[in-house]
PDB file of C-alpha atoms and ligand atoms in Angstrom:
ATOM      1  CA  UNK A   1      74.447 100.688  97.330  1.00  0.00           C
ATOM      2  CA  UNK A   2      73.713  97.184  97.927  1.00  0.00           C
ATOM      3  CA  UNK A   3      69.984  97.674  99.019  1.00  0.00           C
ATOM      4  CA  UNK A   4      67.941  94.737  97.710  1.00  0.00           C
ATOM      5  CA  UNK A   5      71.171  92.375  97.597  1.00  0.00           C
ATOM      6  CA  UNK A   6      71.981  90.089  99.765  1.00  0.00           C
ATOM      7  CA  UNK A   7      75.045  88.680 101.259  1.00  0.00           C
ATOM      8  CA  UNK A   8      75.956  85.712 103.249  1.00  0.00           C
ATOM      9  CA  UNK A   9      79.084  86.474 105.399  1.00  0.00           C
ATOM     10  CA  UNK A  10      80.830  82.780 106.713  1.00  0.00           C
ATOM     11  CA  UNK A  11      81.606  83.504 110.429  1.00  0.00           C
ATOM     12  CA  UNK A  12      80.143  86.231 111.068  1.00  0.00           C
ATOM     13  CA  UNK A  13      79.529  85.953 115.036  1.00  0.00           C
ATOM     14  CA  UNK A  14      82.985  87.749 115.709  1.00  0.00           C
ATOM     15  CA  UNK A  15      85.798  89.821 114.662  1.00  0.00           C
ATOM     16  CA  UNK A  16      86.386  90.318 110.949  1.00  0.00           C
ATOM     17  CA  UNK A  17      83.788  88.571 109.388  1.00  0.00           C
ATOM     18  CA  UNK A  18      81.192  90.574 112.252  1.00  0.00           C
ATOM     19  CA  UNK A  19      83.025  93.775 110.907  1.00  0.00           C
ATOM     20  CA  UNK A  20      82.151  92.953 107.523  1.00  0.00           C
ATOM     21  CA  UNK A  21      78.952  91.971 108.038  1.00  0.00           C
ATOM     22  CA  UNK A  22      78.318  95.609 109.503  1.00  0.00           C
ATOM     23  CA  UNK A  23      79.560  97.478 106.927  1.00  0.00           C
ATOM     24  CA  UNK A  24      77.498  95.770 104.154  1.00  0.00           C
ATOM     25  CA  UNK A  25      74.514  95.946 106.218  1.00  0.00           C
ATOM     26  CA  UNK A  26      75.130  99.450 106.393  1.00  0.00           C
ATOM     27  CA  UNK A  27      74.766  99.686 102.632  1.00  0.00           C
ATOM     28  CA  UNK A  28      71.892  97.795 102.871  1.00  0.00           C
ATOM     29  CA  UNK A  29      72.413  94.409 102.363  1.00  0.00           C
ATOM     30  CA  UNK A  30      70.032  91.457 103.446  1.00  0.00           C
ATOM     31  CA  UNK A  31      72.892  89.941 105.760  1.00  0.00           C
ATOM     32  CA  UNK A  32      72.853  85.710 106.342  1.00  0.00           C
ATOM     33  CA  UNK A  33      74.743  85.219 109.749  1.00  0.00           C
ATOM     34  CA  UNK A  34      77.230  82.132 110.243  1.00  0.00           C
ATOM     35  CA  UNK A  35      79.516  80.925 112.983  1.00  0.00           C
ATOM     36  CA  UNK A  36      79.305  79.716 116.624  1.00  0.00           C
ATOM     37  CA  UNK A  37      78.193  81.507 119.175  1.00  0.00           C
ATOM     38  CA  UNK A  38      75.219  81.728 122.001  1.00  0.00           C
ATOM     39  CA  UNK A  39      71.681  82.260 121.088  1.00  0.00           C
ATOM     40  CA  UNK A  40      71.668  85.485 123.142  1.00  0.00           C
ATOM     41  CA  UNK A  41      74.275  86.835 121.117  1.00  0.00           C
ATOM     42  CA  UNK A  42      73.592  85.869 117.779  1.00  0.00           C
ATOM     43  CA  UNK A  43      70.310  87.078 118.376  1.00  0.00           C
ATOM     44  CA  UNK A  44      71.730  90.330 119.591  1.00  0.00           C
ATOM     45  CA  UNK A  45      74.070  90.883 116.330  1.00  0.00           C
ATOM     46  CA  UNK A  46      70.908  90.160 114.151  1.00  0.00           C
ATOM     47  CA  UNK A  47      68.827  92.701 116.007  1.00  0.00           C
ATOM     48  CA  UNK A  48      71.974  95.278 115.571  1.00  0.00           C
ATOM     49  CA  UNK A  49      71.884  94.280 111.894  1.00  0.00           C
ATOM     50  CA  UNK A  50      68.119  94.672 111.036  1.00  0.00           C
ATOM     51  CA  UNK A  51      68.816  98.487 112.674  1.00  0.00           C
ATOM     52  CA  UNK A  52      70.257  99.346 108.869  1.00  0.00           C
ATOM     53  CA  UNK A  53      66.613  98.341 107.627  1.00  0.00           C
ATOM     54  CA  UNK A  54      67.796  94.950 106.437  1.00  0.00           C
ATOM     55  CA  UNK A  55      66.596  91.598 106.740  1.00  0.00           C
ATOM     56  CA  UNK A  56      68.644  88.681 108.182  1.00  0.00           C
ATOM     57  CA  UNK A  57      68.997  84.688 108.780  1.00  0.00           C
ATOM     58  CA  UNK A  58      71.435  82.787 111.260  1.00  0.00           C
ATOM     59  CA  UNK A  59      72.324  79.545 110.236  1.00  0.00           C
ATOM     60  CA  UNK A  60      74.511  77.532 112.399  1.00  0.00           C
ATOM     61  CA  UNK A  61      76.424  75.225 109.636  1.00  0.00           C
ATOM     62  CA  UNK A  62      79.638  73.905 110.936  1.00  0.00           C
ATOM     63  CA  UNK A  63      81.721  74.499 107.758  1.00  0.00           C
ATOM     64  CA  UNK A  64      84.538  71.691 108.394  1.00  0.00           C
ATOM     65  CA  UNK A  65      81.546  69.046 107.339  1.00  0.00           C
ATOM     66  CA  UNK A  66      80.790  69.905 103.195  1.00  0.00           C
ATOM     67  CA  UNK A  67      76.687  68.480 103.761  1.00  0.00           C
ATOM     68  CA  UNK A  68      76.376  71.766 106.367  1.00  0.00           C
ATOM     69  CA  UNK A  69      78.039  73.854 104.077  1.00  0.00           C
ATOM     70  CA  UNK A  70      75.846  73.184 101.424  1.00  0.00           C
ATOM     71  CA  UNK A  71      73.082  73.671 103.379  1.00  0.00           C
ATOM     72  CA  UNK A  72      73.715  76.966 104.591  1.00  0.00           C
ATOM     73  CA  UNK A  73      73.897  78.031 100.901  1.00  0.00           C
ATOM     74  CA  UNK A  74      70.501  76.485 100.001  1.00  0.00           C
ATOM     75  CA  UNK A  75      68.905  77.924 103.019  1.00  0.00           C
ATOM     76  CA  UNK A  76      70.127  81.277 101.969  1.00  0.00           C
ATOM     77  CA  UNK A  77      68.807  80.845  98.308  1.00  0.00           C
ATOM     78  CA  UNK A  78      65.402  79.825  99.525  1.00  0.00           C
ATOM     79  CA  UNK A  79      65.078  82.540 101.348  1.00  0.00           C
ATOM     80  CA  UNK A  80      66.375  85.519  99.881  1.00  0.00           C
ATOM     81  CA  UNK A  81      66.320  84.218  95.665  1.00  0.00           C
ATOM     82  CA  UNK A  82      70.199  83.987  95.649  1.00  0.00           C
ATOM     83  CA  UNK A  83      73.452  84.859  97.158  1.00  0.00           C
ATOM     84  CA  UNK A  84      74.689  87.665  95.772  1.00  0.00           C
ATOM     85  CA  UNK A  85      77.511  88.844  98.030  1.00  0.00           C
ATOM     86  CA  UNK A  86      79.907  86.044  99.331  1.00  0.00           C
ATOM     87  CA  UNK A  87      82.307  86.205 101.819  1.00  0.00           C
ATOM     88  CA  UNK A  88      84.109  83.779 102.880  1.00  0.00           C
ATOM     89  CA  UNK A  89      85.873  84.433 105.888  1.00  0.00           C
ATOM     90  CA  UNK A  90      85.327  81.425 108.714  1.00  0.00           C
ATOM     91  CA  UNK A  91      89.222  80.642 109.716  1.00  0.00           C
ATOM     92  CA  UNK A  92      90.777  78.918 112.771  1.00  0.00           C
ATOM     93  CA  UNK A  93      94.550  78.840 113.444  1.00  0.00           C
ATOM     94  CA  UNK A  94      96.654  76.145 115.026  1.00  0.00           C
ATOM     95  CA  UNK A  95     100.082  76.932 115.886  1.00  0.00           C
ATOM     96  CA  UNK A  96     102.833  74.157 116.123  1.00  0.00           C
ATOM     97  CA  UNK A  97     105.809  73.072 114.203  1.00  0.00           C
ATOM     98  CA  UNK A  98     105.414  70.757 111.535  1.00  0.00           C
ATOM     99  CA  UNK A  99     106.196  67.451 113.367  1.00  0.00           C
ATOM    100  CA  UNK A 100     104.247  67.846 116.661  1.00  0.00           C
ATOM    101  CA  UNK A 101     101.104  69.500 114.536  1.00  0.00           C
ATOM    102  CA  UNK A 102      98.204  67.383 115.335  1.00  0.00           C
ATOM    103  CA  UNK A 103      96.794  65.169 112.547  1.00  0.00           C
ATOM    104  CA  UNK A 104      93.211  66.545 113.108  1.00  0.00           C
ATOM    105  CA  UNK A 105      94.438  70.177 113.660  1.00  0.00           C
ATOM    106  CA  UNK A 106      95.665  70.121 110.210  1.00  0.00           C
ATOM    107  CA  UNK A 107      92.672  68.137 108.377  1.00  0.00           C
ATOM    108  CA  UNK A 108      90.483  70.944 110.290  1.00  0.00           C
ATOM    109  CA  UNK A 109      92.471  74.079 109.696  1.00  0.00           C
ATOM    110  CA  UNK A 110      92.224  72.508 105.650  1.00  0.00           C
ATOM    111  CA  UNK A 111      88.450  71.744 106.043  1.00  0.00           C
ATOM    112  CA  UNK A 112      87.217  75.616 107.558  1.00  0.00           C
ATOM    113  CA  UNK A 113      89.948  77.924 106.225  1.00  0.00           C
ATOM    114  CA  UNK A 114      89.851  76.020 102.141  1.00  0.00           C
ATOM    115  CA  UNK A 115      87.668  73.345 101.564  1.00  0.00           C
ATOM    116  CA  UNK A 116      84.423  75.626 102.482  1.00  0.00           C
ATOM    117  CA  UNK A 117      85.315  78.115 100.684  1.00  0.00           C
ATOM    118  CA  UNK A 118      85.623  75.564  97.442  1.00  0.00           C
ATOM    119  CA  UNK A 119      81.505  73.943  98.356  1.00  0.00           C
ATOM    120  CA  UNK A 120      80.222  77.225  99.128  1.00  0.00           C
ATOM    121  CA  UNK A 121      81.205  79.039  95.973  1.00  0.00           C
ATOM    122  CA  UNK A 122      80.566  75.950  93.949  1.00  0.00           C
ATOM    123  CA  UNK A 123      76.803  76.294  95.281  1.00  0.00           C
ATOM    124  CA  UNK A 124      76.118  80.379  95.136  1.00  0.00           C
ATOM    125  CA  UNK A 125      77.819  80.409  91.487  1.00  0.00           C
ATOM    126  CA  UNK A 126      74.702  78.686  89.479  1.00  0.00           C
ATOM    127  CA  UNK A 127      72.611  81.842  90.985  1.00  0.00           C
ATOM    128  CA  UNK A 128      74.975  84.768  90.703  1.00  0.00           C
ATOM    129  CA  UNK A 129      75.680  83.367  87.063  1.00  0.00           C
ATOM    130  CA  UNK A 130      72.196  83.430  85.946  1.00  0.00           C
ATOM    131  CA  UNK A 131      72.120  86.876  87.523  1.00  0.00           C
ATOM    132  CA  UNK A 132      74.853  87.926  85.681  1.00  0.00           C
ATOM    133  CA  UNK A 133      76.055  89.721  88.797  1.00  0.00           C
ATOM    134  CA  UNK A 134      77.493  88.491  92.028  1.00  0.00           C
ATOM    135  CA  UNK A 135      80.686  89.660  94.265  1.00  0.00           C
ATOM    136  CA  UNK A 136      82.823  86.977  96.287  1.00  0.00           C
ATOM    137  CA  UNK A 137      85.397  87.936  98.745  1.00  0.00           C
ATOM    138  CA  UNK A 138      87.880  85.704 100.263  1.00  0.00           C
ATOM    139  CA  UNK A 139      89.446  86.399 103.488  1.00  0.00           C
ATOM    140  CA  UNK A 140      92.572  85.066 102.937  1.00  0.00           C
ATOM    141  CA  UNK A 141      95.270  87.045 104.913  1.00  0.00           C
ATOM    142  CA  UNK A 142      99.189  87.826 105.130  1.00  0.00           C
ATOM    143  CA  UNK A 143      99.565  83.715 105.191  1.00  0.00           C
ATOM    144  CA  UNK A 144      98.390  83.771 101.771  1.00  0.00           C
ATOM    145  CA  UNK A 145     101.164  85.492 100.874  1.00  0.00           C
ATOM    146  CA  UNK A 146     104.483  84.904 102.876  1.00  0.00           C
ATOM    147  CA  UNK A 147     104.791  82.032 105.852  1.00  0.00           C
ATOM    148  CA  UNK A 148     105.529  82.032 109.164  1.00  0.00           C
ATOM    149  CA  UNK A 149     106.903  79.287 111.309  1.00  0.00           C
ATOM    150  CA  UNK A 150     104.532  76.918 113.606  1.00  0.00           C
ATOM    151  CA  UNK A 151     101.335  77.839 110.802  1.00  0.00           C
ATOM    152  CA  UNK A 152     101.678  75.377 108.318  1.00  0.00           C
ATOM    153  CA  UNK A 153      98.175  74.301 107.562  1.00  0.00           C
ATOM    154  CA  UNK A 154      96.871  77.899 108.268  1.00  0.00           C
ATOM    155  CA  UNK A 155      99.687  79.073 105.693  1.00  0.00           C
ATOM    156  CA  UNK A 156      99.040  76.151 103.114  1.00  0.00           C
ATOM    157  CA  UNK A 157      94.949  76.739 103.506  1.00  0.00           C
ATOM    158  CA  UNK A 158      95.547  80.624 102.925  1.00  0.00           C
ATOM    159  CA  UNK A 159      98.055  80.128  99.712  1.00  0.00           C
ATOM    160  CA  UNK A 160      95.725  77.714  98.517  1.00  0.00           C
ATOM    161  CA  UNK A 161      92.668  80.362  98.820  1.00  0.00           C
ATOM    162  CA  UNK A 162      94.298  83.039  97.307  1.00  0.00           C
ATOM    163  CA  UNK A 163      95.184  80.430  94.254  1.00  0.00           C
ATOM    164  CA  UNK A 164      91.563  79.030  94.540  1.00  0.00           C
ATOM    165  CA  UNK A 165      89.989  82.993  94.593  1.00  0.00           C
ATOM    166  CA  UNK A 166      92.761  83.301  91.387  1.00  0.00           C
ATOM    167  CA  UNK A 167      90.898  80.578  89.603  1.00  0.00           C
ATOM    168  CA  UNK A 168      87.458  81.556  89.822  1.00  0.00           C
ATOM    169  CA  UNK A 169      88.266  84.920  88.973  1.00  0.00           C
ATOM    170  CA  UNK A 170      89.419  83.813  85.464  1.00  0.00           C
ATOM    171  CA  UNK A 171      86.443  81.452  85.288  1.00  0.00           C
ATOM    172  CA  UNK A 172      83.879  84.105  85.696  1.00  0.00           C
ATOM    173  CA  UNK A 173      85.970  87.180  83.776  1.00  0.00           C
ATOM    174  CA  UNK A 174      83.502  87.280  81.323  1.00  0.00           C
ATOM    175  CA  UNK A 175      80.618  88.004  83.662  1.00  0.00           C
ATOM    176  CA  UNK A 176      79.304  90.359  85.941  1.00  0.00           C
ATOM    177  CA  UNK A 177      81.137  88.260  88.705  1.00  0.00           C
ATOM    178  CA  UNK A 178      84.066  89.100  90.563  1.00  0.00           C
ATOM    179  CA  UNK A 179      85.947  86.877  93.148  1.00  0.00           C
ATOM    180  CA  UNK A 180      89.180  88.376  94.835  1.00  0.00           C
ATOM    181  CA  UNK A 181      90.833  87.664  98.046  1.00  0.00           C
ATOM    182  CA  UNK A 182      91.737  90.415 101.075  1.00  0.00           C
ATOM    183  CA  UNK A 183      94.995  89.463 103.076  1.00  0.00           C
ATOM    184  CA  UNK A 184      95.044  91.409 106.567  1.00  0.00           C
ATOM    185  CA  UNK A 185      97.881  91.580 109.043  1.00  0.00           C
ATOM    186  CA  UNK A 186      97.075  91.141 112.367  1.00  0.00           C
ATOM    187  CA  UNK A 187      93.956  92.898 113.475  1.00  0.00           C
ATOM    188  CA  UNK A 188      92.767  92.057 117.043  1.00  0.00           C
ATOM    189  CA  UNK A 189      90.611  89.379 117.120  1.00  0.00           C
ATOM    190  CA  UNK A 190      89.567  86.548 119.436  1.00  0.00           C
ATOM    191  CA  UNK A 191      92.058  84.525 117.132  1.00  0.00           C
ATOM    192  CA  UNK A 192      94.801  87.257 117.758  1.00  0.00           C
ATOM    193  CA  UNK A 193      94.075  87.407 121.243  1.00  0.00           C
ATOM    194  CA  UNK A 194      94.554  83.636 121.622  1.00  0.00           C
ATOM    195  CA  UNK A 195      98.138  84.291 119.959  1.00  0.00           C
ATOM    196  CA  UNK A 196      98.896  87.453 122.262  1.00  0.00           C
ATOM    197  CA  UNK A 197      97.643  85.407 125.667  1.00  0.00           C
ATOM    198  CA  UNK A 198     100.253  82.548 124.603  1.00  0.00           C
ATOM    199  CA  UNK A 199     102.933  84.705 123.776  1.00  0.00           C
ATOM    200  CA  UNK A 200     102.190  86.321 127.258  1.00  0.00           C
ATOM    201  CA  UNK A 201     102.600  83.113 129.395  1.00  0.00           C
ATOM    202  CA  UNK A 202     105.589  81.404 127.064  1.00  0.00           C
ATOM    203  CA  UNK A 203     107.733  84.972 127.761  1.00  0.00           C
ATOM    204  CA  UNK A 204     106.469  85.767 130.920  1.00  0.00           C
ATOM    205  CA  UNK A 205     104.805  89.136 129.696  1.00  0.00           C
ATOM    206  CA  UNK A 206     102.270  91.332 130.660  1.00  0.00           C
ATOM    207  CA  UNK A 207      99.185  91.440 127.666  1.00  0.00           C
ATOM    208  CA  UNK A 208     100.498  95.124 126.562  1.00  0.00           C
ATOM    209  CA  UNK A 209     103.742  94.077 126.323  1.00  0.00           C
ATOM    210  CA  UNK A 210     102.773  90.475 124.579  1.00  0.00           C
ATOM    211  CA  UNK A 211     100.761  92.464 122.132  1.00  0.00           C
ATOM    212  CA  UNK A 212     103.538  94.914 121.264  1.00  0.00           C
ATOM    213  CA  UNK A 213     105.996  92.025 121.060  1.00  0.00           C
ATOM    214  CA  UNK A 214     103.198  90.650 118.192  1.00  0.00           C
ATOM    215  CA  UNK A 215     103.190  93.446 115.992  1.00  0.00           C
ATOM    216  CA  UNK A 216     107.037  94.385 116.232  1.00  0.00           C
ATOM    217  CA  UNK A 217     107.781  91.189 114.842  1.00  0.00           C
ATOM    218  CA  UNK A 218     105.828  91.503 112.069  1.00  0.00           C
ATOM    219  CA  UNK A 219     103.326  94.516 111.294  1.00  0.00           C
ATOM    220  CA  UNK A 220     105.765  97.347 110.614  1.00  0.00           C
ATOM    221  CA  UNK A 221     102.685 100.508 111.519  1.00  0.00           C
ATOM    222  CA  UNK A 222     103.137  98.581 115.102  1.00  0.00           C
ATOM    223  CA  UNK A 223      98.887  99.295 114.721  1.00  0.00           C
ATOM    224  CA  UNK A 224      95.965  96.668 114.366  1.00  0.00           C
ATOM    225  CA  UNK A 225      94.508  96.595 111.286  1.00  0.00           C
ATOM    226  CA  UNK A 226      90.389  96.662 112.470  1.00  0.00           C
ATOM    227  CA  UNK A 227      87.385  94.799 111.336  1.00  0.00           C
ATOM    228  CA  UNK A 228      85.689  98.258 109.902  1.00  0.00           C
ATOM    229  CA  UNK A 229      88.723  99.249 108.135  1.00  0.00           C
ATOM    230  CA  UNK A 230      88.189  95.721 105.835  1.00  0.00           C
ATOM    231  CA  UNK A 231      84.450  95.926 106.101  1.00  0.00           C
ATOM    232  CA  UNK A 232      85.199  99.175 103.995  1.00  0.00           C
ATOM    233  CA  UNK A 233      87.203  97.646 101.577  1.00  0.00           C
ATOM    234  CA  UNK A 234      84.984  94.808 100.728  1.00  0.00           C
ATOM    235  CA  UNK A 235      82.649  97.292 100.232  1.00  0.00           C
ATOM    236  CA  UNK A 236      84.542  98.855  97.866  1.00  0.00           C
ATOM    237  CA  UNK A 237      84.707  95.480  96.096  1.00  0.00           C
ATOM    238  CA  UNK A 238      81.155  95.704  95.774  1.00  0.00           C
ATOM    239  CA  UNK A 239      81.104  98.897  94.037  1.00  0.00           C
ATOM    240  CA  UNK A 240      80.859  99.468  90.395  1.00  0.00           C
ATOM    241  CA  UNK A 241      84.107 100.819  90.831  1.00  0.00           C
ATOM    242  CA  UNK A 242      86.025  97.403  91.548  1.00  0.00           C
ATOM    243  CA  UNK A 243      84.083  95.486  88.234  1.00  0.00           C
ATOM    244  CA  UNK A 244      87.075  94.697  87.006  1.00  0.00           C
ATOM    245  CA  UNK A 245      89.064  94.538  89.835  1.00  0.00           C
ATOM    246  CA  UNK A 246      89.379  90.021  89.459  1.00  0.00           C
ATOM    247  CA  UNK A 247      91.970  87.989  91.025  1.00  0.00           C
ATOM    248  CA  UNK A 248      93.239  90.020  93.584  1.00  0.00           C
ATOM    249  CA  UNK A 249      94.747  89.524  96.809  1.00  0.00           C
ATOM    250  CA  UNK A 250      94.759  93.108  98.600  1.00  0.00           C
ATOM    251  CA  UNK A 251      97.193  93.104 101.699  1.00  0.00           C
ATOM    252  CA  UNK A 252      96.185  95.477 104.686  1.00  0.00           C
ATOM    253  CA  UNK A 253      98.327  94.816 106.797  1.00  0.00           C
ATOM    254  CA  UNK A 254     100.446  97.590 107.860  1.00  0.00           C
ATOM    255  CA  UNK A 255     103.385  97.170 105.914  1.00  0.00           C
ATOM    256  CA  UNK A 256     104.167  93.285 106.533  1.00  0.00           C
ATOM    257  CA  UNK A 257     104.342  92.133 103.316  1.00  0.00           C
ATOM    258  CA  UNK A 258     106.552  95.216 102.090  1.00  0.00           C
ATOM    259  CA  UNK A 259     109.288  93.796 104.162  1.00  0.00           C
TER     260      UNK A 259
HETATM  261  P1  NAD B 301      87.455  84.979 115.035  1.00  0.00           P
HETATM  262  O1  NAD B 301      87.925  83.784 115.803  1.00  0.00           O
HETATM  263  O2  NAD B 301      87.132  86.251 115.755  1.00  0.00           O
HETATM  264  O3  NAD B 301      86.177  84.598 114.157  1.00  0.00           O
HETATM  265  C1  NAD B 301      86.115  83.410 113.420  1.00  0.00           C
HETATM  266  C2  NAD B 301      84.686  83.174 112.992  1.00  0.00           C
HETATM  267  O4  NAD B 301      84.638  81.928 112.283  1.00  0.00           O
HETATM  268  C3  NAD B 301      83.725  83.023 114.172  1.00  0.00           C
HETATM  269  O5  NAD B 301      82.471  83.569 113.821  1.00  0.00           O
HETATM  270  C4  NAD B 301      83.632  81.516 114.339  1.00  0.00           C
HETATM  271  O6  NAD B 301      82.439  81.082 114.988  1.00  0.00           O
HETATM  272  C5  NAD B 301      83.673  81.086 112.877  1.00  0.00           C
HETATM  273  N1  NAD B 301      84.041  79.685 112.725  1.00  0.00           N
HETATM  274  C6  NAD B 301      85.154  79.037 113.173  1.00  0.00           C
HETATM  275  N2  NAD B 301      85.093  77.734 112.846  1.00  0.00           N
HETATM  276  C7  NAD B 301      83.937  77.558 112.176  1.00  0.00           C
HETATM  277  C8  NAD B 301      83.297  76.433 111.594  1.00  0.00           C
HETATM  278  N3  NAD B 301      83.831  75.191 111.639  1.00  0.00           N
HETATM  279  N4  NAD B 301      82.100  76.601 111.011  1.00  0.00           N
HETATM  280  C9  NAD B 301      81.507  77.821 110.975  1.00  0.00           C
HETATM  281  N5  NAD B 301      82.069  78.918 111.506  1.00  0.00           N
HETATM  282  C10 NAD B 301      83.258  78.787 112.104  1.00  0.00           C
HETATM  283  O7  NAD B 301      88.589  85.193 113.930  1.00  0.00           O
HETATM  284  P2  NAD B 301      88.961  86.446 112.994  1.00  0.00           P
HETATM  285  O8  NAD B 301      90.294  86.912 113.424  1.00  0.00           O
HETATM  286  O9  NAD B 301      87.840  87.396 112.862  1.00  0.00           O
HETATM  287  O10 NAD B 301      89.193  85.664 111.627  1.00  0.00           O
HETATM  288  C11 NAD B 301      88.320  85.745 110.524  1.00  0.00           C
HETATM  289  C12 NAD B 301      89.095  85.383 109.269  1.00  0.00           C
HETATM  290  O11 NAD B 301      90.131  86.342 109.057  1.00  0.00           O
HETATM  291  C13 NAD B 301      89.782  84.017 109.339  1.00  0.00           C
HETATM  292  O12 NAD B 301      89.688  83.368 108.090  1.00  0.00           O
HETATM  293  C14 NAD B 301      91.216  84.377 109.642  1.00  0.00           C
HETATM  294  O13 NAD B 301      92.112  83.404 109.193  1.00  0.00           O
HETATM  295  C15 NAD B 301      91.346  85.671 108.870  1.00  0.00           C
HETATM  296  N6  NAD B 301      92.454  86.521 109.309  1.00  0.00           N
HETATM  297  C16 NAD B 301      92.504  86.984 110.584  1.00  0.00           C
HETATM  298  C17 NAD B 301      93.566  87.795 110.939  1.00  0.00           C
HETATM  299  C18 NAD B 301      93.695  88.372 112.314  1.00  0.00           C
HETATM  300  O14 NAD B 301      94.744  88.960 112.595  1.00  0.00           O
HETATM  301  N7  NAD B 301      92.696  88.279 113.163  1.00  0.00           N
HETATM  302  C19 NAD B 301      94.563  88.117 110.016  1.00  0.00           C
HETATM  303  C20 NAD B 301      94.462  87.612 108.732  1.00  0.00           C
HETATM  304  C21 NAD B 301      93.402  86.809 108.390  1.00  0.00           C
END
């Protein structure tokens, strides 16, 4: 379906944005790699991509500095013509209440989980406009929706995105463009895991028991959502099927946000 396209997936050494970057190589998308991570790896998760027939870049741009951001998107364009699938999905977390968060946890939860999200969709739109076609998908999650205590920049970054992905939608109705945002529940993740392995030592818990604690405070199925199962649906978003599906902020997330 997406043979000939090409789509640049913003941390996409691990978890989610890895997931996604699966799935749409699967459908043949050209895939441009981003996030941290070892040579040996990165190298391995490009060779695992190019198995779909596809053709892919790494580029290393730390996305909390704007200059790197914008380079990542002009080093896509000149080598693949354009972006044409974005996804935005680089995120840390920082958990702490409000008046013991760190300064410069806050400025960077801010810079990765909103601000890139702002430079790199200001730089792929020119392309995807004059295309008259272009998907971009913003990994917002849960936090986008409802709050939880100790997140606040990771909640205020993810309300913001889902406003920000609300926005562009309605500047590019007219076109062939889409932008919408997906909103997972916990799936388990390095990020997760971080979360779980706290919870673990603060209760005195064994990891099973830390990671059951997780999701029966919150994710109602008591299940991980998984990287494939939101791989699929931002395939789906790239199907003729979801043209006018604009704005959006889908929630997978087992039932959390029905509470
Ligand atoms: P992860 O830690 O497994 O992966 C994060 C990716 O972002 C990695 O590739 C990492 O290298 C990259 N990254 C981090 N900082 C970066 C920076 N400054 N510049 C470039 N790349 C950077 O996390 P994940 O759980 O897969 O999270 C992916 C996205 O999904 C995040 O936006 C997160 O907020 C969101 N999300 C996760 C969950 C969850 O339960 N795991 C739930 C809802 C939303």
């Amino acid at each position: 379906m997406l043979r000939g396209k090409t789509a640049l997936v913003t941390g996409s050494t691990s978890g989610i944005g890895l997931g996604i970057a699966r799935a749409l190589a699967a459908q043949g998308a050209n895939i441009v790699v981003n996030g941290f991570g070892d040579a040996d790896t990165i190298a391995n998760i490009e060779r695992e991509l190019q198995a779909h027939g596809v053709a892919t870049m790494y580029h290393g741009a730390d996305l909390s500095r704007p200059p790197q951001t914008e380079d990542l998107v002009r080093a896509a364009e000149s080598r693949f013509g354009r972006v044409d699938v974005l996804v935005n999905n680089a995120g840390i977390q920082h958990v702490a209440p409000i008046e013991d968060f760190p300064v410069e946890r806050w400025d960077a939860v801010i810079a990765v989980n909103l601000s890139s999200a702002f430079h790199t969709i200001r730089m792929a739109l020119p392309k995807m406009k004059q295309a008259n076609w272009g998907r971009i998908i913003n990994i917002a999650s849960v936090h986008g929706l409802v709050a939880s205590v100790q997140k606040v920049a990771y909640v205020a970054a993810k309300h913001g995105l889902v406003g920000l992905t609300k926005v562009v939608a309605l500047e590019t109705a007219t076109t062939g463009i889409t932008c919408n945002a997906i909103c997972p529940g916990w799936v388990l993740t390095p990020l997760v895991q971080k979360q779980i392995d706290a919870r673990a030592a603060r209760d005195n818990l064994g990891a099973d028991e830390a990671r059951r604690a997780l999701l029966g405070e919150k994710q109602p199925s008591l299940e991980f959502v998984t990287p494939e199962q939101i791989g699929a649906l931002a395939v789906f978003l790239c199907s003729p099927a979801a043209d006018q599906i604009r704005g959006a902020a889908y929630n997978v997330d087992g039932g959390w946000t029905a509470q």
